[in-house]
PDB file of C-alpha atoms in Angstrom:
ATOM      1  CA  UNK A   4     133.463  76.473 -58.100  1.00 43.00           C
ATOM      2  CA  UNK A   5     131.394  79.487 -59.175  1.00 45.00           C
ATOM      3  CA  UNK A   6     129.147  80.658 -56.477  1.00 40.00           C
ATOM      4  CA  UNK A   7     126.187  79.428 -58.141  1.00 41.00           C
ATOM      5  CA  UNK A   8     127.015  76.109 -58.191  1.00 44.00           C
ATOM      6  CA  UNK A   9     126.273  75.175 -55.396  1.00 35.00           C
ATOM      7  CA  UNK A  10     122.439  75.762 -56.091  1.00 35.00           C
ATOM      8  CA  UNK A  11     122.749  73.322 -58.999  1.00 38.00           C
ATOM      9  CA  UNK A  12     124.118  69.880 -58.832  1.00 42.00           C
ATOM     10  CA  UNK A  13     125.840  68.581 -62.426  1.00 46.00           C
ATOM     11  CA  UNK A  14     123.325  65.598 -63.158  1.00 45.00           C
ATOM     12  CA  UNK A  15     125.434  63.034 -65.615  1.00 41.00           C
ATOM     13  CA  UNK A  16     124.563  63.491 -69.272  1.00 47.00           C
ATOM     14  CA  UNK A  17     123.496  60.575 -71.471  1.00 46.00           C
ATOM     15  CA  UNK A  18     124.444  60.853 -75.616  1.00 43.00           C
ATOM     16  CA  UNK A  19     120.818  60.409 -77.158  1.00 43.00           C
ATOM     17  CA  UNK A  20     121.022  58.420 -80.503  1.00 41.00           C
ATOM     18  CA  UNK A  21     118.597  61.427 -81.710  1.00 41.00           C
ATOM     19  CA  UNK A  22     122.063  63.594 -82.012  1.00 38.00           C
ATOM     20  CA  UNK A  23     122.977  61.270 -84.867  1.00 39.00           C
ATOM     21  CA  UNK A  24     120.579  61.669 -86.344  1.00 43.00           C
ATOM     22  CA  UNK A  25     118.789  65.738 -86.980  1.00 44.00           C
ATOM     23  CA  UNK A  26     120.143  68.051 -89.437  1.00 77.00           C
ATOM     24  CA  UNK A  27     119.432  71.174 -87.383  1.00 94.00           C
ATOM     25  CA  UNK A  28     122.389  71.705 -85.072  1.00 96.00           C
ATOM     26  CA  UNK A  29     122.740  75.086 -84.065  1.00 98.00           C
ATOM     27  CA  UNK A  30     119.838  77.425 -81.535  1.00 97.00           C
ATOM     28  CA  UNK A  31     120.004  80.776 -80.811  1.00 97.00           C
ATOM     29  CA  UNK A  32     118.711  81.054 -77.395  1.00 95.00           C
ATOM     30  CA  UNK A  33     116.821  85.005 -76.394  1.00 91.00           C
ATOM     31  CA  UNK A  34     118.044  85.355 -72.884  1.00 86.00           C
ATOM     32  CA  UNK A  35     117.707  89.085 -72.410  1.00 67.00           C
ATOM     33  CA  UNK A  36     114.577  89.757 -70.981  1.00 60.00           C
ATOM     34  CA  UNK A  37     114.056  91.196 -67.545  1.00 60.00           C
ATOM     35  CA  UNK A  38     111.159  89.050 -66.367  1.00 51.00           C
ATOM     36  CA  UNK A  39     108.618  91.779 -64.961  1.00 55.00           C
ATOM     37  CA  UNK A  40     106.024  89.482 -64.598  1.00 55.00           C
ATOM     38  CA  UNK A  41     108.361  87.403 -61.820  1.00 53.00           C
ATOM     39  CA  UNK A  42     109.428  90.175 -60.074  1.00 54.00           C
ATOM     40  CA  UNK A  43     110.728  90.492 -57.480  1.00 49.00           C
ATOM     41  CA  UNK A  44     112.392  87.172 -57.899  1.00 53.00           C
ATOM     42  CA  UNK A  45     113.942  88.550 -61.129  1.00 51.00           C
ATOM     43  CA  UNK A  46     115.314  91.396 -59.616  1.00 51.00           C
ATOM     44  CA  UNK A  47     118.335  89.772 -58.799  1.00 65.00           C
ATOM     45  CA  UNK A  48     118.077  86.412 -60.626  1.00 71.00           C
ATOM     46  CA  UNK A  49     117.785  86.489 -64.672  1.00 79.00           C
ATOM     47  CA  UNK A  50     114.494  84.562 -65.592  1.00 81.00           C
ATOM     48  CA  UNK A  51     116.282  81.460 -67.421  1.00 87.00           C
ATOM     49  CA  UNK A  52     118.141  80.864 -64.239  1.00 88.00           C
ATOM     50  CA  UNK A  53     114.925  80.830 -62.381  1.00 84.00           C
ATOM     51  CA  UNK A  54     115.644  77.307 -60.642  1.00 85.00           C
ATOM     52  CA  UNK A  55     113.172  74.387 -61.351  1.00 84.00           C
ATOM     53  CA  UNK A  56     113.917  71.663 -58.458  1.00 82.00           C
ATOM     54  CA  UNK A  57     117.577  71.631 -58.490  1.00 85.00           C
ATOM     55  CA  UNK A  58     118.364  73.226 -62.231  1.00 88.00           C
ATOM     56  CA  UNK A  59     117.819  76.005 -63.805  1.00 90.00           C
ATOM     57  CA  UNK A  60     115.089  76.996 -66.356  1.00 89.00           C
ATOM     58  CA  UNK A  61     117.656  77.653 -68.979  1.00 93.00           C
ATOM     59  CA  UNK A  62     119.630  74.238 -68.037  1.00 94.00           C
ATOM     60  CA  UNK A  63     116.398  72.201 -68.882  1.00 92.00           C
ATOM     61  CA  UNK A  64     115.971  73.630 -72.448  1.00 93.00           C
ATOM     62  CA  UNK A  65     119.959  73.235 -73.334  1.00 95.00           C
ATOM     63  CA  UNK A  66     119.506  69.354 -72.335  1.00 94.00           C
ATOM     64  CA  UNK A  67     116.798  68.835 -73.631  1.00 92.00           C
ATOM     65  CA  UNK A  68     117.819  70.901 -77.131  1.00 94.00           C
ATOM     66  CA  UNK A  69     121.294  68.846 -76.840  1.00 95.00           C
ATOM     67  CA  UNK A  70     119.204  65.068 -76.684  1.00 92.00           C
ATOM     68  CA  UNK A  71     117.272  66.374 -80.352  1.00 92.00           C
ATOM     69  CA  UNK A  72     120.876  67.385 -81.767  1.00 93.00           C
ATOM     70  CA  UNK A  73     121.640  70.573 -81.042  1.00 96.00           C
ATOM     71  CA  UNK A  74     125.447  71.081 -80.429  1.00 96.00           C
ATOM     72  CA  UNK A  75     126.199  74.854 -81.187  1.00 97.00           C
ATOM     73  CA  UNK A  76     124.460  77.544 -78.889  1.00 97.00           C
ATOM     74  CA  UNK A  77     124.352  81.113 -79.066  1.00 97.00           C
ATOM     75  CA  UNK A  78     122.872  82.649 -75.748  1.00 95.00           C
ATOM     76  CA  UNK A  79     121.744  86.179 -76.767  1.00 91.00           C
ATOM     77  CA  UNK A  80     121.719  88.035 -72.645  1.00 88.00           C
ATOM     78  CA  UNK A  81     121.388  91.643 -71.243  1.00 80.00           C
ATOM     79  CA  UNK A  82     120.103  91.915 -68.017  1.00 74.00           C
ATOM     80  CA  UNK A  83     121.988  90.063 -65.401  1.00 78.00           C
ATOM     81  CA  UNK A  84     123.987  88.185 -68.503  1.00 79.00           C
ATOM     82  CA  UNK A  85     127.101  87.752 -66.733  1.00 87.00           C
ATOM     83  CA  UNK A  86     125.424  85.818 -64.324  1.00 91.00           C
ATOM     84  CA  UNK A  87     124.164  83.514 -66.881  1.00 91.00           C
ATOM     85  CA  UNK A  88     127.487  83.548 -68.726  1.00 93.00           C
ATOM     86  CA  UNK A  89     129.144  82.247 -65.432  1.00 93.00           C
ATOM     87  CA  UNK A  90     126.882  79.748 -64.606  1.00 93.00           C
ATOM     88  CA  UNK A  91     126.930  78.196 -68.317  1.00 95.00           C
ATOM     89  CA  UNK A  92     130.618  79.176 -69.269  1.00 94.00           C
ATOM     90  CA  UNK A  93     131.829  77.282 -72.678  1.00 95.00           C
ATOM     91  CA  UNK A  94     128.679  74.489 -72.340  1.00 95.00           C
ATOM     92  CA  UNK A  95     131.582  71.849 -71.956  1.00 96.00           C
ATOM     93  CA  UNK A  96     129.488  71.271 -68.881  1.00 95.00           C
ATOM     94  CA  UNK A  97     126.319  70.426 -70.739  1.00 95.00           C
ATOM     95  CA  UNK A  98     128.364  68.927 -73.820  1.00 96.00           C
ATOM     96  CA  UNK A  99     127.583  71.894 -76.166  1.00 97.00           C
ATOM     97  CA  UNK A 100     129.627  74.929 -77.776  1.00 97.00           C
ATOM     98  CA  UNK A 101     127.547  77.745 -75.994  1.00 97.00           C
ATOM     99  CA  UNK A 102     128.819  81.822 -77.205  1.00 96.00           C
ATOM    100  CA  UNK A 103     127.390  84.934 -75.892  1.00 95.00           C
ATOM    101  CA  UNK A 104     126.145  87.996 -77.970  1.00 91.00           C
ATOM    102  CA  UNK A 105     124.977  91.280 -76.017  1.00 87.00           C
ATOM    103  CA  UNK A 106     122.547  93.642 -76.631  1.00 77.00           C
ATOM    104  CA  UNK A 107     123.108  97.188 -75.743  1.00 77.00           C
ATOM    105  CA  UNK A 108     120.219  97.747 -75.724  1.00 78.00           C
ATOM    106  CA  UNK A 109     116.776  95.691 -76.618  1.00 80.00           C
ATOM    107  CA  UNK A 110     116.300  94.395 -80.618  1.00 86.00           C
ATOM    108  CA  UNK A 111     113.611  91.824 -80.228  1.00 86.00           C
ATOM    109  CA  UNK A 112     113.699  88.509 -80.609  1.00 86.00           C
ATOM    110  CA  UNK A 113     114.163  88.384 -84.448  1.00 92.00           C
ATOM    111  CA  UNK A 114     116.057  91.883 -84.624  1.00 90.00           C
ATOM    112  CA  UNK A 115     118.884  90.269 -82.095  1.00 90.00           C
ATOM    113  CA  UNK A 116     119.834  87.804 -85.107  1.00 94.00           C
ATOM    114  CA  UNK A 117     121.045  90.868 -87.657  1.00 92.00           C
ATOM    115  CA  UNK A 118     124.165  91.393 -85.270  1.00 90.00           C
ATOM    116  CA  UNK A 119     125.120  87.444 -85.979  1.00 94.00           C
ATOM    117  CA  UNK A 120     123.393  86.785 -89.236  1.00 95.00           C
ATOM    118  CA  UNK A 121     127.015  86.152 -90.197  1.00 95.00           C
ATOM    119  CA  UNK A 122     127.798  83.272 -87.526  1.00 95.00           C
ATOM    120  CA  UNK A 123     124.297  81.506 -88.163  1.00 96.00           C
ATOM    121  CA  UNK A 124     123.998  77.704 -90.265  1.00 96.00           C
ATOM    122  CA  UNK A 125     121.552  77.487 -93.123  1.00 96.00           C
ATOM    123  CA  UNK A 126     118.551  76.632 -90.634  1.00 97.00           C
ATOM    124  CA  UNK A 127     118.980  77.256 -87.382  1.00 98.00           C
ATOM    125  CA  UNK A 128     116.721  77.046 -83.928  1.00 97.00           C
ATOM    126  CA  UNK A 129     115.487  80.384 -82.592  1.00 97.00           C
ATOM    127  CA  UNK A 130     113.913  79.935 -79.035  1.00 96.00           C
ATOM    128  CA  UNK A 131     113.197  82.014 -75.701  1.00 92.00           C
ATOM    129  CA  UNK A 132     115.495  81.174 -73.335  1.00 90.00           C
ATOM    130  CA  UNK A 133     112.483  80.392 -70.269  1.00 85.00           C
ATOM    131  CA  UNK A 134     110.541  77.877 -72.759  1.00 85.00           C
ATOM    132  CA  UNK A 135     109.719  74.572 -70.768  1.00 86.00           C
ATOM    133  CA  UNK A 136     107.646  72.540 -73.094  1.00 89.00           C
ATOM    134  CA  UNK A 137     107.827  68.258 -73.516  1.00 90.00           C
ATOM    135  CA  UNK A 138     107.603  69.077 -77.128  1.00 92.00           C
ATOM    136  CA  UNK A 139     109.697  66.627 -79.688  1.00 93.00           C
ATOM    137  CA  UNK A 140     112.214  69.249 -81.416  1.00 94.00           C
ATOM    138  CA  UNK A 141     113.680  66.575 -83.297  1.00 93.00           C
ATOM    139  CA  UNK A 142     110.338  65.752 -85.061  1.00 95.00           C
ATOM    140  CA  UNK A 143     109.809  69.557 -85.566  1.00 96.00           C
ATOM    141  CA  UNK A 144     113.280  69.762 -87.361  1.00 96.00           C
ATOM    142  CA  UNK A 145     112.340  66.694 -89.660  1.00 95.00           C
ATOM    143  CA  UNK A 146     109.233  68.645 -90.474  1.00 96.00           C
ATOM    144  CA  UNK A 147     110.741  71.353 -91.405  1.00 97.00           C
ATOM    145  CA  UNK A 148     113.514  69.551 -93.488  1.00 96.00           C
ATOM    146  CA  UNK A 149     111.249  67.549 -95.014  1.00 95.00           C
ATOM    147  CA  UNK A 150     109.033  70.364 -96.378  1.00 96.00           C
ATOM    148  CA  UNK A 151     111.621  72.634 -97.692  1.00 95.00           C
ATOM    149  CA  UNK A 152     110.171  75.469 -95.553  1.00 97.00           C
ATOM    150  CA  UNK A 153     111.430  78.704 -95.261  1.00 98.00           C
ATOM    151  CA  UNK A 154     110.022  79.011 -91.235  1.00 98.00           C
ATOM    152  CA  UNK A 155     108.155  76.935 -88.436  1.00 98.00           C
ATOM    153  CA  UNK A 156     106.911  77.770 -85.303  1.00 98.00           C
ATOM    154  CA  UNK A 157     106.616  76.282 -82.746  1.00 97.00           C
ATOM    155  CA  UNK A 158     102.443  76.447 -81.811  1.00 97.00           C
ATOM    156  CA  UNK A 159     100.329  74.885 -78.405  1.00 95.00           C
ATOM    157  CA  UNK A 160      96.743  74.853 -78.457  1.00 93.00           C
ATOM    158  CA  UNK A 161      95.506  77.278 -74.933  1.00 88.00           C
ATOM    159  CA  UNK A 162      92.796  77.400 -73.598  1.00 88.00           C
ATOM    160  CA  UNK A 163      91.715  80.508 -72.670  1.00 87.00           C
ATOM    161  CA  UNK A 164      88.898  81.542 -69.775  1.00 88.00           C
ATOM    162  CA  UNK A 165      86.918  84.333 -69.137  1.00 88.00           C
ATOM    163  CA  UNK A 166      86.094  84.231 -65.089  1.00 89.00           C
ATOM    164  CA  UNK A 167      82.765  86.351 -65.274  1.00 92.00           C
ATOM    165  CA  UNK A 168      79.471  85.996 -67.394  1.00 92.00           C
ATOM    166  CA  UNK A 169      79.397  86.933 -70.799  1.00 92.00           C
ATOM    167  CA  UNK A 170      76.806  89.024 -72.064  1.00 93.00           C
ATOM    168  CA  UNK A 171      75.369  90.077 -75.430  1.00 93.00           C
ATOM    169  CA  UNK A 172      72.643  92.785 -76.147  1.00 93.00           C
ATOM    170  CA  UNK A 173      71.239  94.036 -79.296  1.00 93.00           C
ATOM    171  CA  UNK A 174      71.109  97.783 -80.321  1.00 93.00           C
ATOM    172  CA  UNK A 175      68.335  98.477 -78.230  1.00 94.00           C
ATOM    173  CA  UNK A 176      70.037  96.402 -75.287  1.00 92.00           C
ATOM    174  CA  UNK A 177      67.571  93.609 -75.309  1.00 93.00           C
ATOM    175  CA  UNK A 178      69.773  90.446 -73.610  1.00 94.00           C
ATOM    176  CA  UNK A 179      70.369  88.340 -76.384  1.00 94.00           C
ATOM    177  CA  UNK A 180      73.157  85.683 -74.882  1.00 94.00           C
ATOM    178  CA  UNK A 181      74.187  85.287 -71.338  1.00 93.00           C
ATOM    179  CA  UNK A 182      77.445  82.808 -71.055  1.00 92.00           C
ATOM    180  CA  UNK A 183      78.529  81.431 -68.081  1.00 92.00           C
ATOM    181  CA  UNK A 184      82.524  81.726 -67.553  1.00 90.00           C
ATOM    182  CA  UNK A 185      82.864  80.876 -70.941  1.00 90.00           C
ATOM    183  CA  UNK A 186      86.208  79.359 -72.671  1.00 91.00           C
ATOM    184  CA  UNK A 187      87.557  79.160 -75.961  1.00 91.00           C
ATOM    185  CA  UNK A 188      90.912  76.971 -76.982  1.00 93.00           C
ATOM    186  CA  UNK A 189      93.518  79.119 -79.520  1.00 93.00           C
ATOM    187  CA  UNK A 190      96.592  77.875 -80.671  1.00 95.00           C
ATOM    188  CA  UNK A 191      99.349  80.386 -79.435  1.00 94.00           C
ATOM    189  CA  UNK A 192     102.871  80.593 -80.285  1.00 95.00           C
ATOM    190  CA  UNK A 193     105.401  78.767 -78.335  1.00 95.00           C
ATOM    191  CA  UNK A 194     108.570  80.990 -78.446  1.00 94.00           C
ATOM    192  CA  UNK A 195     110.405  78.310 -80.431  1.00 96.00           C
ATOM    193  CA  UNK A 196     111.020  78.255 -84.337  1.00 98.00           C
ATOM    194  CA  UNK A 197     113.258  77.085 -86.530  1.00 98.00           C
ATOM    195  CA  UNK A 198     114.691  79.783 -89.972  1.00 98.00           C
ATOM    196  CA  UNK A 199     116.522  79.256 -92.793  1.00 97.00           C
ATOM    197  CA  UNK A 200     119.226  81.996 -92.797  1.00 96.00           C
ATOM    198  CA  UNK A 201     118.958  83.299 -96.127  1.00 97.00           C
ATOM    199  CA  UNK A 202     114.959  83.682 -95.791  1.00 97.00           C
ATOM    200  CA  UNK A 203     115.771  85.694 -93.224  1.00 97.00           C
ATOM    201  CA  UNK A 204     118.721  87.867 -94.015  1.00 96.00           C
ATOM    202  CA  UNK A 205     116.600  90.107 -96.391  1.00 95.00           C
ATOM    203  CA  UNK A 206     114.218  91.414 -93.780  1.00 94.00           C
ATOM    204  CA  UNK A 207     117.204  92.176 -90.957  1.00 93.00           C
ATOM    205  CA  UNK A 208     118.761  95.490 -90.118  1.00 90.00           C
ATOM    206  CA  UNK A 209     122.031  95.642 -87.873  1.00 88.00           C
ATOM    207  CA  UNK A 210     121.028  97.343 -84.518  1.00 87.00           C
ATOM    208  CA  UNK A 211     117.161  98.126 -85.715  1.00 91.00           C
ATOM    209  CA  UNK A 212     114.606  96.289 -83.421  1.00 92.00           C
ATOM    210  CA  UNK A 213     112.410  93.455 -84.844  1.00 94.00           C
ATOM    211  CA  UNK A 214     110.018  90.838 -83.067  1.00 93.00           C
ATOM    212  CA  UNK A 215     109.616  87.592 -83.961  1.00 95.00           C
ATOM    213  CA  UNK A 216     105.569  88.072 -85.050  1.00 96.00           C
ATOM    214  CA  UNK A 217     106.518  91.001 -87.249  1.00 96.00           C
ATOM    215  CA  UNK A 218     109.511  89.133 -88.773  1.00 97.00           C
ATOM    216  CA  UNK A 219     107.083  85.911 -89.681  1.00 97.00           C
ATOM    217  CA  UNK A 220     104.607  87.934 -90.968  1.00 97.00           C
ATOM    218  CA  UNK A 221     106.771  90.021 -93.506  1.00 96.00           C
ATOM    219  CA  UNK A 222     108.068  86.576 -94.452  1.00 97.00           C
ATOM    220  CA  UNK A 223     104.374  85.934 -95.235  1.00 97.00           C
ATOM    221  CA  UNK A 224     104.308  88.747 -97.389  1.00 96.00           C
ATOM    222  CA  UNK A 225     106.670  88.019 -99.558  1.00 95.00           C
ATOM    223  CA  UNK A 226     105.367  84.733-100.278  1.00 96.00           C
ATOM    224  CA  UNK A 227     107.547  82.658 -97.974  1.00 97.00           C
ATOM    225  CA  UNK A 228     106.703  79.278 -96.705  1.00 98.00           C
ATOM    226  CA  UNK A 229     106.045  79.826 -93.191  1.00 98.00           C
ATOM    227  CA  UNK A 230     104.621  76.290 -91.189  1.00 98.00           C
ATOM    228  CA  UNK A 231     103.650  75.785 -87.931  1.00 98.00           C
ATOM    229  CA  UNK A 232     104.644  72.623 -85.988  1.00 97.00           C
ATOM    230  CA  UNK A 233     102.211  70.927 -83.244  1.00 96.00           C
ATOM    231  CA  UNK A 234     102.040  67.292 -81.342  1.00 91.00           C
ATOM    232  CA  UNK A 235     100.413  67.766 -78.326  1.00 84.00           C
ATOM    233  CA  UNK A 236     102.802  67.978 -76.034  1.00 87.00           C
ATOM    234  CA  UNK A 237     103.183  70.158 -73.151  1.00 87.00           C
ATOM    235  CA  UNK A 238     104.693  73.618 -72.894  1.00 89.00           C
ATOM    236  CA  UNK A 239     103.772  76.010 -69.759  1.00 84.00           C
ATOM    237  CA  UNK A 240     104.305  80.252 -69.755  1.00 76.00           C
ATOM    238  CA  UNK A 241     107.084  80.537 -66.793  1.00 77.00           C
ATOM    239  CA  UNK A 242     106.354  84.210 -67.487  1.00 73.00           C
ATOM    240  CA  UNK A 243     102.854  83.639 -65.252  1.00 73.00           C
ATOM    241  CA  UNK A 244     103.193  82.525 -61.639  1.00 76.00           C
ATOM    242  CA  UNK A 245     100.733  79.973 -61.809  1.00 79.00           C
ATOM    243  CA  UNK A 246     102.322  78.439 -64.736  1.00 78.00           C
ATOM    244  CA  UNK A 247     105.858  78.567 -63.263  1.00 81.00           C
ATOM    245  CA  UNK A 248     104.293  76.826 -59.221  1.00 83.00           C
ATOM    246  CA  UNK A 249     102.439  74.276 -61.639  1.00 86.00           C
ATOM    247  CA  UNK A 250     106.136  73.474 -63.792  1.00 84.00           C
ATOM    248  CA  UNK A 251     107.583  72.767 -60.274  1.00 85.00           C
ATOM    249  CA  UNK A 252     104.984  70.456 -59.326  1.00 87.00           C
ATOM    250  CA  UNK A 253     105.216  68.677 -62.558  1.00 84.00           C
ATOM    251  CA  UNK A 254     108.875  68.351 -62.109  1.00 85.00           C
ATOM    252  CA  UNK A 255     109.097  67.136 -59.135  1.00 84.00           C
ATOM    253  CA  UNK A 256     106.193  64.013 -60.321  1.00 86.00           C
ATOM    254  CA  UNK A 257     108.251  63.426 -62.757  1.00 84.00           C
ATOM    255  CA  UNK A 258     111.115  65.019 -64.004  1.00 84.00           C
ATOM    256  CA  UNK A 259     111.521  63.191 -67.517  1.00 82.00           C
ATOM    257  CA  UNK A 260     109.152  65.446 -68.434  1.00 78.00           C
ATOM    258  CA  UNK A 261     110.977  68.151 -69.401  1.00 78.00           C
ATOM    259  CA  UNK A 262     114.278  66.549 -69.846  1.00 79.00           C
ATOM    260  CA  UNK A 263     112.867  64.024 -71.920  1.00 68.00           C
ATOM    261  CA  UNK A 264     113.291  59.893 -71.489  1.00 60.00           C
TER     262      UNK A 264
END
């Protein structure tokens, strides 16, 4: 038993009719990071093995990913990878066909996919590997089958606080609105989309860094069909401390919710 183990017991996996049923089969998971904003947890733990009760981060997304119909995972890692590799192995574990592909150094998380543009299916998942979000992945797929699109992402609506009073002046600093911890909602990005390869391909370079943002917005450009995807559901930043101690509240209520039913 690998020494991590023992951290993590094997819950018994259930075959969701869902896997029957979703075109989109294959994810590429971004795994690399170092996870600054968790430090000093992260010094010696990789950020998708950050546990959550008794799994992982990165064990939650692969379960739930496998339940929409994902069967094919490539786990793009860097720092502390082998860790992750060990802990994960071949998927057999989690039912899937997981691979590895390592940086040497860091490409983004859209220039990581010119080093395996070759190994990718036509449309294929691209997601961080420390998402935790109740969000139907199946439905997104259908959406983006359905429409013929050339992208989707993945998009949560935030709200976003300011903890002081806002104030407004004119040009000759006469008060003109005074706010009260005001808040505004924005829909942000969730870290997970889904690509069709050859939209893609055109805009990679082998080795030449490339973020996800500037990737979707060339695509935009050049007249692609780029579509966002949102139902309400949950998704929480484990990047931020308060979002990770409210995820392992949540789980503990009720842990369905990220695993799905």
């Amino acid at each position: 038993m690998d020494s991590l183990d023992r951290f993590y017991p094997e819950p018994a996996l259930e075959q969701s009719q869902e896997t029957r049923t979703v075109a989109v089969t294959q994810a590429v998971i971004m795994a690399g990071g170092k996870g600054t904003r968790l430090q000093p947890y992260t010094a010696l733990f990789p950020k998708p093995l950050m546990p959550l009760g008794d799994m992982p981060i990165l064990e939650l997304l692969l379960r739930r990913m496998r339940k929409a119909g994902i069967t094919d995972v490539i786990l793009a890692v860097n720092h502390l990878g082998h860790l992750i590799e060990a802990f994960f192995g071949d998927g057999a574990r989690l039912g899937l066909n997981i691979c590895y592909t390592n940086e040497e150094k860091p490409l983004g998380t859209a220039g990581a996919l010119g080093n395996i543009i070759d190994q990718l299916d036509d449309t294929f998942i691209v997601s961080n590997g420390d998402l935790l979000t109740s969000m139907d992945l199946s439905a997104m797929a259908r959406q983006h089958i359905e429409t013929g699109c050339d992208a989707s992402i993945g998009v949560f609506e935030r709200e976003n606080k300011i903890d002081f009073g806002l104030i407004e002046f004119d040009a000759e600093n006469r008060l003109s609105a005074y706010r009260e911890k005001p808040s505004s909602m924005y829909f942000v990005s969730m870290g997970i989309y889904i690509l069709r390869r050859e939209a893609v391909r055109p805009r990679l370079v082998q080795g030449e860094y490339l973020d996800m943002p500037s990737l979707l917005l060339k695509m935009r450009d050049a007249n692609a069909d780029v579509r966002c995807y949102h139902d309400g559901g949950m998704w929480l930043d484990i990047g931020r401390p308060d979002d990770f101690a409210l995820a392992q509240s949540l789980f503990e209520q009720d842990r369905s919710l990220f695993l799905g039913s």
